[in-house]
mmCIF file of C-alpha atoms in Angstrom:
data_model
loop_
_atom_site.group_PDB
_atom_site.id
_atom_site.type_symbol
_atom_site.label_atom_id
_atom_site.label_comp_id
_atom_site.label_asym_id
_atom_site.label_seq_id
_atom_site.Cartn_x
_atom_site.Cartn_y
_atom_site.Cartn_z
ATOM 1 C CA UNK A 1 0.000 0.000 0.000
ATOM 2 C CA UNK A 2 1.208 3.498 -0.780
ATOM 3 C CA UNK A 3 1.559 5.786 2.237
ATOM 4 C CA UNK A 4 1.590 9.551 2.583
ATOM 5 C CA UNK A 5 2.180 11.830 5.575
ATOM 6 C CA UNK A 6 -0.991 12.411 7.597
ATOM 7 C CA UNK A 7 -2.302 15.919 8.244
ATOM 8 C CA UNK A 8 -4.023 14.538 11.359
ATOM 9 C CA UNK A 9 -1.041 13.175 13.310
ATOM 10 C CA UNK A 10 -3.344 10.991 15.413
ATOM 11 C CA UNK A 11 -4.001 8.910 12.266
ATOM 12 C CA UNK A 12 -0.335 7.956 11.849
ATOM 13 C CA UNK A 13 -0.661 4.776 13.940
ATOM 14 C CA UNK A 14 -3.853 3.846 12.063
ATOM 15 C CA UNK A 15 -1.993 4.323 8.789
ATOM 16 C CA UNK A 16 0.915 2.194 10.000
ATOM 17 C CA UNK A 17 -1.430 -0.661 10.933
ATOM 18 C CA UNK A 18 -3.544 -0.394 7.765
ATOM 19 C CA UNK A 19 -0.362 -0.431 5.693
ATOM 20 C CA UNK A 20 0.918 -3.510 7.557
ATOM 21 C CA UNK A 21 -2.356 -5.444 7.290
ATOM 22 C CA UNK A 22 -3.383 -4.371 3.772
ATOM 23 C CA UNK A 23 -6.689 -6.210 3.384
ATOM 24 C CA UNK A 24 -9.930 -4.890 4.850
ATOM 25 C CA UNK A 25 -13.338 -6.429 5.223
ATOM 26 C CA UNK A 26 -15.604 -3.672 3.864
ATOM 27 C CA UNK A 27 -19.102 -3.748 5.345
ATOM 28 C CA UNK A 28 -22.132 -2.146 3.714
ATOM 29 C CA UNK A 29 -25.900 -2.539 4.125
ATOM 30 C CA UNK A 30 -27.887 -4.325 1.398
ATOM 31 C CA UNK A 31 -31.458 -3.629 0.223
ATOM 32 C CA UNK A 32 -32.889 -5.927 2.924
ATOM 33 C CA UNK A 33 -31.019 -4.109 5.685
ATOM 34 C CA UNK A 34 -28.476 -6.917 6.109
ATOM 35 C CA UNK A 35 -24.820 -6.188 6.797
ATOM 36 C CA UNK A 36 -22.645 -7.497 3.954
ATOM 37 C CA UNK A 37 -18.847 -7.753 4.102
ATOM 38 C CA UNK A 38 -16.233 -8.551 1.515
ATOM 39 C CA UNK A 39 -12.400 -8.434 1.396
ATOM 40 C CA UNK A 40 -10.849 -5.392 -0.289
ATOM 41 C CA UNK A 41 -7.181 -4.514 -0.869
ATOM 42 C CA UNK A 42 -6.346 -1.065 0.483
ATOM 43 C CA UNK A 43 -4.286 0.807 -2.116
ATOM 44 C CA UNK A 44 -3.445 4.021 -0.290
ATOM 45 C CA UNK A 45 -4.220 6.014 2.810
ATOM 46 C CA UNK A 46 -3.858 9.617 1.736
ATOM 47 C CA UNK A 47 -2.921 12.672 3.795
ATOM 48 C CA UNK A 48 -6.593 13.553 4.384
ATOM 49 C CA UNK A 49 -7.289 10.238 6.137
ATOM 50 C CA UNK A 50 -9.026 8.541 3.210
ATOM 51 C CA UNK A 51 -8.387 4.953 2.162
ATOM 52 C CA UNK A 52 -8.559 4.145 -1.559
ATOM 53 C CA UNK A 53 -9.736 0.910 -3.221
ATOM 54 C CA UNK A 54 -10.348 -0.346 -6.752
ATOM 55 C CA UNK A 55 -13.755 -1.858 -7.426
ATOM 56 C CA UNK A 56 -16.040 -2.809 -10.280
ATOM 57 C CA UNK A 57 -18.542 -0.150 -11.229
ATOM 58 C CA UNK A 58 -21.304 -2.800 -11.363
ATOM 59 C CA UNK A 59 -20.447 -4.379 -7.968
ATOM 60 C CA UNK A 60 -23.417 -4.465 -5.566
ATOM 61 C CA UNK A 61 -21.390 -2.578 -2.926
ATOM 62 C CA UNK A 62 -21.395 0.546 -5.124
ATOM 63 C CA UNK A 63 -25.223 0.697 -5.117
ATOM 64 C CA UNK A 64 -25.326 -0.258 -1.422
ATOM 65 C CA UNK A 65 -23.060 2.664 -0.583
ATOM 66 C CA UNK A 66 -25.188 5.086 -2.595
ATOM 67 C CA UNK A 67 -28.423 3.779 -1.042
ATOM 68 C CA UNK A 68 -27.237 3.973 2.574
ATOM 69 C CA UNK A 69 -25.930 7.497 3.039
ATOM 70 C CA UNK A 70 -22.446 6.353 1.916
ATOM 71 C CA UNK A 71 -21.756 4.777 5.361
ATOM 72 C CA UNK A 72 -19.249 1.914 5.488
ATOM 73 C CA UNK A 73 -17.090 0.094 7.993
ATOM 74 C CA UNK A 74 -13.640 -1.301 7.295
ATOM 75 C CA UNK A 75 -12.149 -3.991 9.530
ATOM 76 C CA UNK A 76 -8.472 -4.893 9.330
ATOM 77 C CA UNK A 77 -7.007 -7.817 11.306
ATOM 78 C CA UNK A 78 -3.612 -9.434 11.605
ATOM 79 C CA UNK A 79 -4.437 -11.998 14.232
ATOM 80 C CA UNK A 80 -0.950 -13.487 14.618
ATOM 81 C CA UNK A 81 0.442 -10.106 15.624
ATOM 82 C CA UNK A 82 -2.683 -9.005 17.518
ATOM 83 C CA UNK A 83 -3.177 -5.952 15.284
ATOM 84 C CA UNK A 84 -6.745 -4.796 14.640
ATOM 85 C CA UNK A 85 -8.288 -1.665 13.136
ATOM 86 C CA UNK A 86 -11.927 -0.714 12.732
ATOM 87 C CA UNK A 87 -12.769 2.297 10.554
ATOM 88 C CA UNK A 88 -16.166 3.930 10.196
ATOM 89 C CA UNK A 89 -16.595 6.499 7.496
ATOM 90 C CA UNK A 90 -18.217 7.587 4.269
ATOM 91 C CA UNK A 91 -17.439 6.209 0.827
ATOM 92 C CA UNK A 92 -17.554 7.812 -2.582
ATOM 93 C CA UNK A 93 -17.291 6.154 -5.966
ATOM 94 C CA UNK A 94 -14.969 8.183 -8.200
ATOM 95 C CA UNK A 95 -14.038 7.810 -11.851
ATOM 96 C CA UNK A 96 -10.704 9.588 -11.609
ATOM 97 C CA UNK A 97 -8.385 8.338 -14.362
ATOM 98 C CA UNK A 98 -5.350 10.194 -12.982
ATOM 99 C CA UNK A 99 -5.825 8.558 -9.563
ATOM 100 C CA UNK A 100 -6.329 5.154 -11.214
ATOM 101 C CA UNK A 101 -3.028 5.637 -13.060
ATOM 102 C CA UNK A 102 -1.344 6.613 -9.787
ATOM 103 C CA UNK A 103 -2.641 3.590 -7.855
ATOM 104 C CA UNK A 104 -2.560 0.947 -10.587
ATOM 105 C CA UNK A 105 -0.530 -2.177 -9.840
ATOM 106 C CA UNK A 106 -0.062 -5.440 -11.761
ATOM 107 C CA UNK A 107 -2.035 -7.473 -9.198
ATOM 108 C CA UNK A 108 -5.197 -5.494 -10.060
ATOM 109 C CA UNK A 109 -5.156 -6.966 -13.576
ATOM 110 C CA UNK A 110 -6.527 -10.233 -12.156
ATOM 111 C CA UNK A 111 -9.798 -8.408 -11.427
ATOM 112 C CA UNK A 112 -9.610 -5.953 -14.317
ATOM 113 C CA UNK A 113 -8.335 -7.937 -17.321
ATOM 114 C CA UNK A 114 -8.426 -4.910 -19.639
ATOM 115 C CA UNK A 115 -6.017 -3.104 -17.316
ATOM 116 C CA UNK A 116 -6.322 0.554 -16.329
ATOM 117 C CA UNK A 117 -8.710 1.140 -19.225
ATOM 118 C CA UNK A 118 -11.182 -1.542 -18.130
ATOM 119 C CA UNK A 119 -14.631 0.106 -18.333
ATOM 120 C CA UNK A 120 -15.632 -1.610 -15.080
ATOM 121 C CA UNK A 121 -12.714 -0.127 -13.113
ATOM 122 C CA UNK A 122 -13.606 2.647 -10.694
ATOM 123 C CA UNK A 123 -12.387 3.866 -7.308
ATOM 124 C CA UNK A 124 -13.869 3.826 -3.836
ATOM 125 C CA UNK A 125 -12.546 6.493 -1.497
ATOM 126 C CA UNK A 126 -13.418 5.912 2.168
ATOM 127 C CA UNK A 127 -12.998 8.991 4.320
ATOM 128 C CA UNK A 128 -12.290 8.053 7.945
ATOM 129 C CA UNK A 129 -14.676 9.624 10.426
ATOM 130 C CA UNK A 130 -13.474 7.476 13.327
ATOM 131 C CA UNK A 131 -10.930 4.704 13.645
ATOM 132 C CA UNK A 132 -10.189 2.486 16.597
ATOM 133 C CA UNK A 133 -7.172 0.257 16.822
ATOM 134 C CA UNK A 134 -5.795 -2.405 19.102
ATOM 135 C CA UNK A 135 -2.129 -3.262 18.921
ATOM 136 C CA UNK A 136 -0.303 -5.660 21.209
ATOM 137 C CA UNK A 137 3.365 -4.846 21.411
ATOM 138 C CA UNK A 138 4.247 -8.085 23.177
ATOM 139 C CA UNK A 139 4.993 -11.445 21.566
ATOM 140 C CA UNK A 140 2.438 -14.262 21.375
ATOM 141 C CA UNK A 141 4.127 -16.043 24.272
ATOM 142 C CA UNK A 142 3.962 -12.952 26.505
ATOM 143 C CA UNK A 143 0.294 -12.373 25.538
ATOM 144 C CA UNK A 144 -0.502 -16.012 26.334
ATOM 145 C CA UNK A 145 1.209 -15.688 29.705
ATOM 146 C CA UNK A 146 -0.720 -12.458 30.455
ATOM 147 C CA UNK A 147 -4.013 -14.172 29.594
ATOM 148 C CA UNK A 148 -3.177 -17.201 31.723
ATOM 149 C CA UNK A 149 -2.214 -14.930 34.637
ATOM 150 C CA UNK A 150 -5.461 -12.995 34.216
ATOM 151 C CA UNK A 151 -7.477 -16.215 34.273
ATOM 152 C CA UNK A 152 -5.841 -17.210 37.579
ATOM 153 C CA UNK A 153 -5.893 -13.799 39.273
ATOM 154 C CA UNK A 154 -9.179 -12.486 37.887
ATOM 155 C CA UNK A 155 -7.474 -9.245 36.822
ATOM 156 C CA UNK A 156 -7.921 -8.343 33.143
ATOM 157 C CA UNK A 157 -4.729 -8.648 31.103
ATOM 158 C CA UNK A 158 -2.997 -5.587 29.685
ATOM 159 C CA UNK A 159 -2.916 -6.596 26.042
ATOM 160 C CA UNK A 160 -1.378 -3.541 24.423
ATOM 161 C CA UNK A 161 -2.469 -0.243 22.955
ATOM 162 C CA UNK A 162 -6.122 0.680 22.271
ATOM 163 C CA UNK A 163 -7.005 4.087 20.881
ATOM 164 C CA UNK A 164 -9.943 5.843 19.196
ATOM 165 C CA UNK A 165 -9.042 8.501 16.647
ATOM 166 C CA UNK A 166 -11.452 11.017 15.135
ATOM 167 C CA UNK A 167 -10.758 12.692 11.835
#
């Protein structure tokens, strides 16, 4: 994922974690009011605190975003390292050829066989309203020991950093 310096310095840790994890589960609401999630590769978190994705113009998520006040949630998880990020925000579909050129990578061709000029290719830009992250700085063994100690003592374990950030 491409990274840029954040104007909101509180988002720097979020950006670091999003960059490390890379894949989000993007949740929208369908026509029946059901929550629907799908994996999406984050391409960039820009300086304004927006995360960019490629998508197909005809994908159901595009209509779901438009029909539900553009509200989405992104969940990032790297379980082995105990890194988690939850982002709530608003999404916009954009047909910005210059931005597509900037973000294009060879892996995207698997989903867009005609390349950058694929008529189905469009962008989703998710502006972060609020992000919350959890990040354990200790190793798995230390976390396991802390959990075992907590189970014996009844005192909750200290499992690392947890922070809410508003943009």
